[in-house]
Coordinates of C-alpha atoms and ligand atoms in Angstrom, one line a residue:
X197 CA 130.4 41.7 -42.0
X198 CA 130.0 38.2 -41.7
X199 CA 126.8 38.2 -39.7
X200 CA 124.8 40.4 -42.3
X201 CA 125.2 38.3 -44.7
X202 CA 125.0 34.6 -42.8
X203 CA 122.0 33.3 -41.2
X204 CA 122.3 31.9 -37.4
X205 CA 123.6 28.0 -36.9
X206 CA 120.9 25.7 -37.0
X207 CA 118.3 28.0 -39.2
X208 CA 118.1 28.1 -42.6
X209 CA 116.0 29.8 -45.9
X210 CA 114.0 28.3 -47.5
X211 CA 114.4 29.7 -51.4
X212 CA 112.6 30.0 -54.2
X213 CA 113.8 27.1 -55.7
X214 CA 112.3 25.0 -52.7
X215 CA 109.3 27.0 -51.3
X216 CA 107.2 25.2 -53.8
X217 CA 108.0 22.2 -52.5
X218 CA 106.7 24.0 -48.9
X219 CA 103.9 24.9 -50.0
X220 CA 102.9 21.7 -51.6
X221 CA 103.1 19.6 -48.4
X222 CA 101.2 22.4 -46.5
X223 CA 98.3 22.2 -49.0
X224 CA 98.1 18.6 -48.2
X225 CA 98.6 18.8 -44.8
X226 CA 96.0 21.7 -44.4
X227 CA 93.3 19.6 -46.7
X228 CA 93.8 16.1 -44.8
X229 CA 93.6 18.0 -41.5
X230 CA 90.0 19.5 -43.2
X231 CA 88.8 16.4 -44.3
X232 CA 89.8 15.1 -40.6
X233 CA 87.7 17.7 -39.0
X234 CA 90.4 19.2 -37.4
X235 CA 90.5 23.7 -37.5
X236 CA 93.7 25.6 -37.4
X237 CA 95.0 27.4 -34.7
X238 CA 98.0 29.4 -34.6
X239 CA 99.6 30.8 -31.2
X240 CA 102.3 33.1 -30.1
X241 CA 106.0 32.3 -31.2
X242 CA 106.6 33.5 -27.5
X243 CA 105.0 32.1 -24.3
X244 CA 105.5 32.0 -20.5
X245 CA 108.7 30.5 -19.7
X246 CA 106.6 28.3 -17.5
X247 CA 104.0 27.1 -19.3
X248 CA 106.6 24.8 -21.6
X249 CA 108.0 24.0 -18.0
X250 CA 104.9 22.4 -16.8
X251 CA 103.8 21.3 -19.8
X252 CA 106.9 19.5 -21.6
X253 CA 107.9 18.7 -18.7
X254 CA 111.2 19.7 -16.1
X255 CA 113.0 16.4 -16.6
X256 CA 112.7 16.6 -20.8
X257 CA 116.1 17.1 -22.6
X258 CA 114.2 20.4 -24.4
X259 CA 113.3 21.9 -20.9
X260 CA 116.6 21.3 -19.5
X261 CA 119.4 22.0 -22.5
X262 CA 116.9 23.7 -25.6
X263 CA 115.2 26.4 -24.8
X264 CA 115.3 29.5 -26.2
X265 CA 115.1 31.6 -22.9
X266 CA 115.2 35.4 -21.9
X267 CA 113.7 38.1 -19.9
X268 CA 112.3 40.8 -21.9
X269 CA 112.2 44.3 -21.2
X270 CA 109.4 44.2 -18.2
X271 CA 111.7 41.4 -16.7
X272 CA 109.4 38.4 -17.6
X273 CA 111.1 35.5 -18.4
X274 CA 109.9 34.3 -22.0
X275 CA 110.5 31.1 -24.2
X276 CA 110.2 30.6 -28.0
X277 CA 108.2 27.9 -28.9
X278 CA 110.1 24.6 -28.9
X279 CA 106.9 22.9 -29.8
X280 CA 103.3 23.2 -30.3
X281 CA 101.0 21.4 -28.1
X282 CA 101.6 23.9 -25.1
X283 CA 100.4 26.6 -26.7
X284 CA 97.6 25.0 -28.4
X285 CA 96.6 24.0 -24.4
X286 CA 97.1 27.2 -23.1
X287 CA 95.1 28.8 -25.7
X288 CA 92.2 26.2 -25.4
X289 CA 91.7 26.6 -21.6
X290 CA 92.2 30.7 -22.0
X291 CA 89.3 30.7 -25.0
X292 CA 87.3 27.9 -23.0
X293 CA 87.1 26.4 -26.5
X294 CA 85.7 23.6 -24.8
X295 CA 82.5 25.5 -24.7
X296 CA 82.0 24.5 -27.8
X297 CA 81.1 20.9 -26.7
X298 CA 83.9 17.8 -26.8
X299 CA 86.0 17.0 -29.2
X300 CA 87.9 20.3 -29.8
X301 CA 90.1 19.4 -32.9
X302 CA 93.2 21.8 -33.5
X303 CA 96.0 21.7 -35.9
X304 CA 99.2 23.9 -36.3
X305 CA 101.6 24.4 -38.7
X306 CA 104.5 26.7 -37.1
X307 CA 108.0 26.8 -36.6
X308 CA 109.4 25.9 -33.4
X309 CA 112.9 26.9 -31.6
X310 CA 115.0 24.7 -29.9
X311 CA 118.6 25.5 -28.7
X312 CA 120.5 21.6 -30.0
X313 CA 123.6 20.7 -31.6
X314 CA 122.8 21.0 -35.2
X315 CA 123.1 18.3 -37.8
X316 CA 121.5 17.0 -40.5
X317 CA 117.3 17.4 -39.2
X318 CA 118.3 18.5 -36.5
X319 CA 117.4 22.2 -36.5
X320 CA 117.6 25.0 -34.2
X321 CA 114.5 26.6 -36.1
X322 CA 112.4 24.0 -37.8
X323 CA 108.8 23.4 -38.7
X324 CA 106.4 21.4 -36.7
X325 CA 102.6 20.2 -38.3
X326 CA 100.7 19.2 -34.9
X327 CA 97.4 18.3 -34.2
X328 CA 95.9 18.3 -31.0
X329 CA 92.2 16.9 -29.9
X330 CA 90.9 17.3 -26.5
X331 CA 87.9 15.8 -24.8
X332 CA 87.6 12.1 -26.0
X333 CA 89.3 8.9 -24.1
X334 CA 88.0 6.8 -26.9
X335 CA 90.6 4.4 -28.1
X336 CA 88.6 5.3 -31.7
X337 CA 90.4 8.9 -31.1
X338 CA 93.6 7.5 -31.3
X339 CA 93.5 5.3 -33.9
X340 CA 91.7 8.2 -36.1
X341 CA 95.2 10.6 -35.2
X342 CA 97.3 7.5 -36.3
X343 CA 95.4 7.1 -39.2
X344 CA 95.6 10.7 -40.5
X345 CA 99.1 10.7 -39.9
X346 CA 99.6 7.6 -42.4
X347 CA 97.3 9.0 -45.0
X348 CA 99.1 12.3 -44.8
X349 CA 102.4 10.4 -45.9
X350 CA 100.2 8.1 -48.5
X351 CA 98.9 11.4 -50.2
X352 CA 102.3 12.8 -50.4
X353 CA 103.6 9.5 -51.8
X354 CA 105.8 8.5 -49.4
X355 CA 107.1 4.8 -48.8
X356 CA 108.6 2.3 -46.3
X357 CA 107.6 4.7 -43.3
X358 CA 107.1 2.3 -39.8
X359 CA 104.6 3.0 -37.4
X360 CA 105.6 1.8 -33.9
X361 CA 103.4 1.5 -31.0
X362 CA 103.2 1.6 -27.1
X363 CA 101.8 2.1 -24.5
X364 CA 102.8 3.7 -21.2
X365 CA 100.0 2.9 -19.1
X366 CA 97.8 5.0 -16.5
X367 CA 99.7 6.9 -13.1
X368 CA 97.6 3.8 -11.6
X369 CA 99.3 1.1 -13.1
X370 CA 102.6 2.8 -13.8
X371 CA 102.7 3.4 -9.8
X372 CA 103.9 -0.4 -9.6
X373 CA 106.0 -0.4 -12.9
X374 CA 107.6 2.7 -11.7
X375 CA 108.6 0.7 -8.6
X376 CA 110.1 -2.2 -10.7
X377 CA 111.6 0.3 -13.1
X378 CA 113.5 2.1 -10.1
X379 CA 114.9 -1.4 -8.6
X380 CA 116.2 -2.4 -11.6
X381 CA 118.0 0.7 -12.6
X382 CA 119.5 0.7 -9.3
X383 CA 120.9 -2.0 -9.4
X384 CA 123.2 -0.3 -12.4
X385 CA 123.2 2.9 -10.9
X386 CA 127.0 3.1 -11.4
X387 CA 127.0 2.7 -15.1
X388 CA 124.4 5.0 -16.0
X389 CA 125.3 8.8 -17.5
X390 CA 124.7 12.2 -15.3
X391 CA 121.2 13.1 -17.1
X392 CA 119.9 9.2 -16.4
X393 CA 120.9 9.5 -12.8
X394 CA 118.5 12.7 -12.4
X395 CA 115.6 10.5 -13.8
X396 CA 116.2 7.8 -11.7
X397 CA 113.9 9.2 -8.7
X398 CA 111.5 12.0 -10.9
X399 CA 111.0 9.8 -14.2
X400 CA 113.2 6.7 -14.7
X401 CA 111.1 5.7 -18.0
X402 CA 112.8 8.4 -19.8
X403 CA 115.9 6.5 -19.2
X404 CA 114.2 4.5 -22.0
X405 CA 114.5 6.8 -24.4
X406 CA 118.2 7.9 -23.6
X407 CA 120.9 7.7 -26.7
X408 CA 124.1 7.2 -24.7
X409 CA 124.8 3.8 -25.7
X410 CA 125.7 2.3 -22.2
X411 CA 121.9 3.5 -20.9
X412 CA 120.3 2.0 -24.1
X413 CA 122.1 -1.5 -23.0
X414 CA 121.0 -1.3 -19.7
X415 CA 117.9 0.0 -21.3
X416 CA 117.5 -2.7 -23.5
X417 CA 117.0 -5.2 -20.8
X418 CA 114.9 -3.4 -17.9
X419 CA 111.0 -4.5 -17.3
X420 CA 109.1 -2.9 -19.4
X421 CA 105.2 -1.2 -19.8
X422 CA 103.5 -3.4 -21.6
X423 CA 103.7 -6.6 -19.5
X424 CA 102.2 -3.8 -16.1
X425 CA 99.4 -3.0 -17.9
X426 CA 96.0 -2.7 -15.9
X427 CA 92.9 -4.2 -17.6
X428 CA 91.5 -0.7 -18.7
X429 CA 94.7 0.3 -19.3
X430 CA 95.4 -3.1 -22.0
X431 CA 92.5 -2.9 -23.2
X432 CA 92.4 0.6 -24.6
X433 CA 95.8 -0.7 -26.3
X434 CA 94.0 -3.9 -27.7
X435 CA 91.5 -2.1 -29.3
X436 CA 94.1 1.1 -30.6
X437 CA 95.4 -1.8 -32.1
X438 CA 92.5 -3.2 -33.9
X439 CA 90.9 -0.3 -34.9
X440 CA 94.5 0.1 -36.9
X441 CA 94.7 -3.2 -37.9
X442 CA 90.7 -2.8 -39.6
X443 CA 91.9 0.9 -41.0
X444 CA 94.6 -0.8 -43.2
X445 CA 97.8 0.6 -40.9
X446 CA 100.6 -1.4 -40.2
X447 CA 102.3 -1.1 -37.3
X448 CA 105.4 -2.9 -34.8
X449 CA 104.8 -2.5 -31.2
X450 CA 108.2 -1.1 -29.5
X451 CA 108.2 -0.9 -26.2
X452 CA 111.1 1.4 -26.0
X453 CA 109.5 4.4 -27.1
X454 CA 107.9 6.5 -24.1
X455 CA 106.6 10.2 -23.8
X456 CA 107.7 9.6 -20.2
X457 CA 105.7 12.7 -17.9
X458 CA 103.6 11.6 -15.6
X459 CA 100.9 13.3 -17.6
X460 CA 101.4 11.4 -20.4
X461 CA 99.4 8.3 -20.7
X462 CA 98.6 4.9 -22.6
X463 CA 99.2 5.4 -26.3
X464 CA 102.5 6.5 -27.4
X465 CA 103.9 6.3 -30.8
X466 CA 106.3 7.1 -33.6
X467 CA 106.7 7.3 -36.9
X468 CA 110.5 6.5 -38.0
X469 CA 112.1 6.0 -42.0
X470 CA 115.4 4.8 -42.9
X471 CA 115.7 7.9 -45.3
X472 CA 116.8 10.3 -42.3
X473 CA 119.9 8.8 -40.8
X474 CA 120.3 9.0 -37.2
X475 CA 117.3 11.6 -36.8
X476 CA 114.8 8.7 -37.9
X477 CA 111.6 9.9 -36.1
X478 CA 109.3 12.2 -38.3
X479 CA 106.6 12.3 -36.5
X480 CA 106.2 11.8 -32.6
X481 CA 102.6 11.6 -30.4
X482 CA 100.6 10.4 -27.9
X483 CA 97.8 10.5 -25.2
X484 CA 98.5 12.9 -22.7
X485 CA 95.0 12.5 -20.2
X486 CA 96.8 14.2 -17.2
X487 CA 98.2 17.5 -19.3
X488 CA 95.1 19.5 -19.8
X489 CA 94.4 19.1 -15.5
X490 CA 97.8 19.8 -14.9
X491 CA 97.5 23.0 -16.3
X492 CA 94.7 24.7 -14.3
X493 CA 91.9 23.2 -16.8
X494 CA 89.2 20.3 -16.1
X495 CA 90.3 16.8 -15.8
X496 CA 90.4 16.3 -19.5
X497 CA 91.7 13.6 -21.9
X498 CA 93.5 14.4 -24.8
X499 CA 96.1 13.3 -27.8
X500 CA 98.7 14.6 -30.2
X501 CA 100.7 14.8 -32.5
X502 CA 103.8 16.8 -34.3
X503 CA 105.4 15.6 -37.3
X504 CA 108.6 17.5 -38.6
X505 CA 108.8 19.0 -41.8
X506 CA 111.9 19.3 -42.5
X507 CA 112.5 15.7 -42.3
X508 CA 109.3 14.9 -43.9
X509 CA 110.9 16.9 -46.9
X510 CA 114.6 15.0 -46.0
X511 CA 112.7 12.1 -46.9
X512 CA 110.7 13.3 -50.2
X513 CA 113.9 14.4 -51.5
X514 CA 115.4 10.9 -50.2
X515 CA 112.6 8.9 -51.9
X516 CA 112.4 11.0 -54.9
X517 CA 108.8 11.5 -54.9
X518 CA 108.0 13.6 -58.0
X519 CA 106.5 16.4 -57.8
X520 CA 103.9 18.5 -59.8
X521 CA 105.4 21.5 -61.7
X522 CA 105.2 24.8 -60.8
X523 CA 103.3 27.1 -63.1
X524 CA 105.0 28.8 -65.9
X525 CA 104.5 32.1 -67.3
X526 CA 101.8 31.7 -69.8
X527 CA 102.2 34.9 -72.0
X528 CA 104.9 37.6 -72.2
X529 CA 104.2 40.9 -73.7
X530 CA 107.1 42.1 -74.9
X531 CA 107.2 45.7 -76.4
X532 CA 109.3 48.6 -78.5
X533 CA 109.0 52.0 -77.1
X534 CA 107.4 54.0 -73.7
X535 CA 103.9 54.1 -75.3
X536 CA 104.2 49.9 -76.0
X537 CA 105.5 49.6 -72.6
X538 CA 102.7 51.7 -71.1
X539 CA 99.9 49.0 -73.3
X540 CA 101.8 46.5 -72.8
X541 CA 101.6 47.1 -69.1
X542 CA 98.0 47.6 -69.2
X543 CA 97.2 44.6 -70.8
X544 CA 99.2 42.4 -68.6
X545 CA 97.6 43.8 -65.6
X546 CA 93.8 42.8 -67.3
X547 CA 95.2 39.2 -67.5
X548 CA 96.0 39.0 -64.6
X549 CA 92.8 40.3 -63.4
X550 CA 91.8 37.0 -64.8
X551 CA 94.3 35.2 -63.2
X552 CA 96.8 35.1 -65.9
X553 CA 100.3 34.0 -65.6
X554 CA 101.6 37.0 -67.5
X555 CA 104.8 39.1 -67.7
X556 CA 105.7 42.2 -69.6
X557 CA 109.3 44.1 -69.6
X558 CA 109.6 45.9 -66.0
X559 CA 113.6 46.7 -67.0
X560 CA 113.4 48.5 -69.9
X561 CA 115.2 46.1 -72.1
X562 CA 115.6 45.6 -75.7
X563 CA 113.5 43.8 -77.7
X564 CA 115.9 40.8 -78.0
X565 CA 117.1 40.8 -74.6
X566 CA 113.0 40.8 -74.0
X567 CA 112.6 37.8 -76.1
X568 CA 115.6 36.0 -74.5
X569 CA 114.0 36.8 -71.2
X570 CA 111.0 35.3 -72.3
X571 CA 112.2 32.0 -73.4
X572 CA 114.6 31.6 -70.8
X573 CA 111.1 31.9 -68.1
X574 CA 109.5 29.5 -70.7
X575 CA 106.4 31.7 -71.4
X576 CA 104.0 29.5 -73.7
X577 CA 102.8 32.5 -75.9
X578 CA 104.6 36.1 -76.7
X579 CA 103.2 39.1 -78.3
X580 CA 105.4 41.9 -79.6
X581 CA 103.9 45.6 -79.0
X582 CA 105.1 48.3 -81.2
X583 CA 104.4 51.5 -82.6
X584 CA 102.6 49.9 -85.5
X585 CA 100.9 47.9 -83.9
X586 CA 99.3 50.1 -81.5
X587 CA 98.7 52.5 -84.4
X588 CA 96.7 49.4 -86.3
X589 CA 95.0 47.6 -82.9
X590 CA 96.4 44.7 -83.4
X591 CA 99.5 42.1 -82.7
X592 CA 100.5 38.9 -83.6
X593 CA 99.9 35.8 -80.7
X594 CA 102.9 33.5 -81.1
X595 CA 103.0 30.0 -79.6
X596 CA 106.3 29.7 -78.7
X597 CA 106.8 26.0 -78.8
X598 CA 105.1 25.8 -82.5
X599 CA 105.9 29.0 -83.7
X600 CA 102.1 29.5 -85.1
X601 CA 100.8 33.2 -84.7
X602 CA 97.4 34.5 -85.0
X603 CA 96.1 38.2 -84.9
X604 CA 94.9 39.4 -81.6
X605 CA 93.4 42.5 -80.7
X606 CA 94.8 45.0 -78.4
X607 CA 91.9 46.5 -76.7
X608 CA 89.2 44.7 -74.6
X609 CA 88.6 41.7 -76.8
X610 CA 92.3 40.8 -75.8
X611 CA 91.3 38.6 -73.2
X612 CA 88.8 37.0 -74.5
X613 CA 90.7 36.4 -77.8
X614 CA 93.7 35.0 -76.2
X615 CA 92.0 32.9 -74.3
X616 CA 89.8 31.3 -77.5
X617 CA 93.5 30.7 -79.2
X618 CA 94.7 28.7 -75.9
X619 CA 91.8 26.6 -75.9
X620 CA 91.9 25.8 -79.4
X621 CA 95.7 25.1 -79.2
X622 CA 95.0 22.7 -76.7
X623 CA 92.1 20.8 -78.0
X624 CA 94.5 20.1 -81.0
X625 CA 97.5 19.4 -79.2
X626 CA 95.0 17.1 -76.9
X627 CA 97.1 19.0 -73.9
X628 CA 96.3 18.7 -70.0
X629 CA 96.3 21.9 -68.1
X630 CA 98.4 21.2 -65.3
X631 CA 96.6 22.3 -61.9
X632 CA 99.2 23.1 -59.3
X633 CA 97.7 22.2 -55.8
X634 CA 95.4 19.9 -57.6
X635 CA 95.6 16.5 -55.0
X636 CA 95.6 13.9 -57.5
X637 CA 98.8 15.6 -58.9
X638 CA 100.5 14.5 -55.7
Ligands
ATP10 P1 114.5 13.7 -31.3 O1 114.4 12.4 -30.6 O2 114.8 13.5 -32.8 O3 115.2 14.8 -30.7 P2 112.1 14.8 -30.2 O4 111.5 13.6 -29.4 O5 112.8 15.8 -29.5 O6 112.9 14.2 -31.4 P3 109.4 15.8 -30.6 O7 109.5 16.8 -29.5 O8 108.6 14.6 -30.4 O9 110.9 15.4 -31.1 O10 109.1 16.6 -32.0 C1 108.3 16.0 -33.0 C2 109.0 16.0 -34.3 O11 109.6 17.2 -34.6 C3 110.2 15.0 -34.4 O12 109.8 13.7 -34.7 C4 111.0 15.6 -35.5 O13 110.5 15.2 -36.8 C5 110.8 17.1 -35.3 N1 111.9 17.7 -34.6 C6 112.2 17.7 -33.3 N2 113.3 18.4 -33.0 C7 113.8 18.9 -34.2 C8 114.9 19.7 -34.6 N3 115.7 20.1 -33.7 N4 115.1 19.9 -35.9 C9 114.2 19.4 -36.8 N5 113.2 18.7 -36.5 C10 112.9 18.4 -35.2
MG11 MG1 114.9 16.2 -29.3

């Protein structure tokens, strides 16, 4: 019985109580990806086992422990999504959305599946917001993705969030690094863990990036990136780095952090808060100029990004950014009696026709427990329907904070007439309509 009633490890609801919260960040997130020119795309939760293969790569820790992988009934093997850009790829070459003439700007919002050991963000279903733009080698390109990343956490209020910067080079000049790389991590072959040892030959930056702490302080010492740079290749970073510098975004170069595939190129970077814990990274990206060619398109440049929401919303909570208030129930029509129920009913339905917060008794409930109901959802105004007052076409309109009533009619004027009493309410009470979604609420 336990399994109907528990959810799987690593996934979790997201309630009532918190889908607000949800919804808030995606109305930013959606309206800074607008005003970025980026369009939505949204792709299948499933792909072809081998498109995340190729494209995340075979030596990646989510190719090689976190899939989600299973044949189906035809005997295809199929992956959930552990990410976004793939499929965002995969759909651009299949659409030729390149037609449309260079750059093609996407964004996502999606969950994603990845098989890990679960702790706190860390998630075997979580939510990624990704954007993706294809067709520009422009250093200006990059610097615009890092840029909308840091307005996106400005707009939502958040603080003390570090960019930190790399670059990784082109296969031309990281042919020689690679070389230097390898040497030195030979020379403490013996030290290093099982996983590291499979790099060593295939990708030996990733050995970078490992967490086991006797790799990080080999790690810590080996050659690095930035000082094997070609002159295209520094120069792109130069200028990344001064276009970020003139757009008002503060950043550290680290040259620890690597996307490490060979497609993967020059830019890499990540944005990390000390309101996670040990998952610091909210939002990962990067050029990746080789991806789009390896996977049967035109040699194409290209650049991403995926930030997580769950520990964007970690940190929120961390930071306690406020946030606006959900919309309460503006009127509740409370009535005595079928026929009362039946207008009552009716009525509610017109207002919300005009988009009307407005409730009326769906439980058949007294007329106190009605009342109570309607305090306890804090419903601004109340009218009471009953026999007489049907009989006369009329009711009384009664703020609930003041107490005040007025007369109202029950027919069409209703809407009209209550909303002439809410206006005039709140010109005397000089009150501000909050506007939920409104952006300067954030
Ligand atoms: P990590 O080093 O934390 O495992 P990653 O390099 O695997 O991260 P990416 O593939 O770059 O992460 O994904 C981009 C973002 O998605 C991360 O920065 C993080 O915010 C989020 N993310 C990744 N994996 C998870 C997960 N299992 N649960 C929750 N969020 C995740
Ligand atoms: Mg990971």
């Amino acid at each position: 019985m336990a399994l109907l009633t528990k959810a799987p490890k690593g996934t979790q609801d997201i309630l009532p109580a918190d889908s607000s919260t949800w919804q808030l960040i995606e109305d930013v997130l959606r309206s800074e990806a607008a005003v970025n020119g980026f369009s939505e795309i949204r792709t299948p939760v499933f792909e072809h086992t081998e498109l995340f293969q190729r494209s995340v790569g075979e030596t990646t820790d989510v190719v090689q422990k976190e899939m989600y992988t299973f044949l189906d009934k035809g005997n295809r093997s199929i992956t959930l999504r552990p990410e976004g850009t793939a499929g965002a790829v995969r759909a651009m070459l299949e659409h030729a959305l390149y037609n449309a003439g260079f750059p093609v700007k996407l964004y996502y919002l999606t969950s994603c599946y990845r098989y890990e050991n679960t702790q706190k963000g860390r998630l075997r279903e979580f939510h990624q917001f990704g954007a993706e733009v294809f067709g520009t080698a422009s250093p200006v390109a990059d610097a615009e993705l890092i840029t909308m990343v840091n307005s996106i956490f400005e707009r939502l209020g958040l603080r003390n969030i570090q960019l930190e910067l790399n670059s990784i080079g082109c296969p031309k000049c990281r042919a020689q690094y690679y070389a230097v790389l390898k040497d030195y991590f030979y020379q403490h072959k013996d030290q290093l863990c099982e996983t590291c040892l499979g790099r060593l030959e295939r990708n030996p930056m990733r050995i970078l990036d490992c967490k086991s702490p006797v790799c990080s302080e080999i790690a810590a010492n080996a050659p690095m990136m930035k000082d094997y740079l070609c002159d295209d290749c520094k120069e792109h970073f130069d200028s990344v780095q001064t276009l970020l510098t003139e757009a008002g975004v503060e950043f550290t170069i680290n040259p620890m952090i690597v996307r490490g595939l060979d497609y993967y190129t020059r830019t890499v970077f990540e944005f990390v808060s000390n309101d996670l814990g040990a998952q610091s990274t909210v939002c990962g990206g990067g050029r990746y100029d080789g991806l789009v060619e390896e996977m049967g398109g035109a040699p194409t440049p290209a650049l991403g990004y995926a930030i997580g929401l769950e520990r964007l919303l970690m940190i929120l909570e961390a930071q306690k950014v406020e946030l606006p208030e959900v919309p309460k129930c503006e009127i509740y029509l409370a009535s005595l009696g079928k026929e009362a129920q039946k207008k009552a009913f009716a009525l509610t339905t017109t207002l919300r026709e005009c988009s009307v917060f407005a409730e009326c008794d769906i439980c058949d409930r007294s007329l106190k427990a009605q009342m109570k109901y309607a305090n306890k959802i804090g419903a601004r105004y109340s009218v009471v329907i009953g026999e007489q007052e049907i009989a006369n076409n009329k009711a009384k309109l009664k703020n609930m904070e003041t107490g005040e009533t007025s007369n109202i009619s029950l027919d069409d004027k209703f809407v009209e007439e209550y909303i002439i009493r809410v206006t005039t309410d709140e010109d005397n009470e000089g009150m501000v309509h909050v506007d939920w979604g409104d952006e300067e609420e954030v």
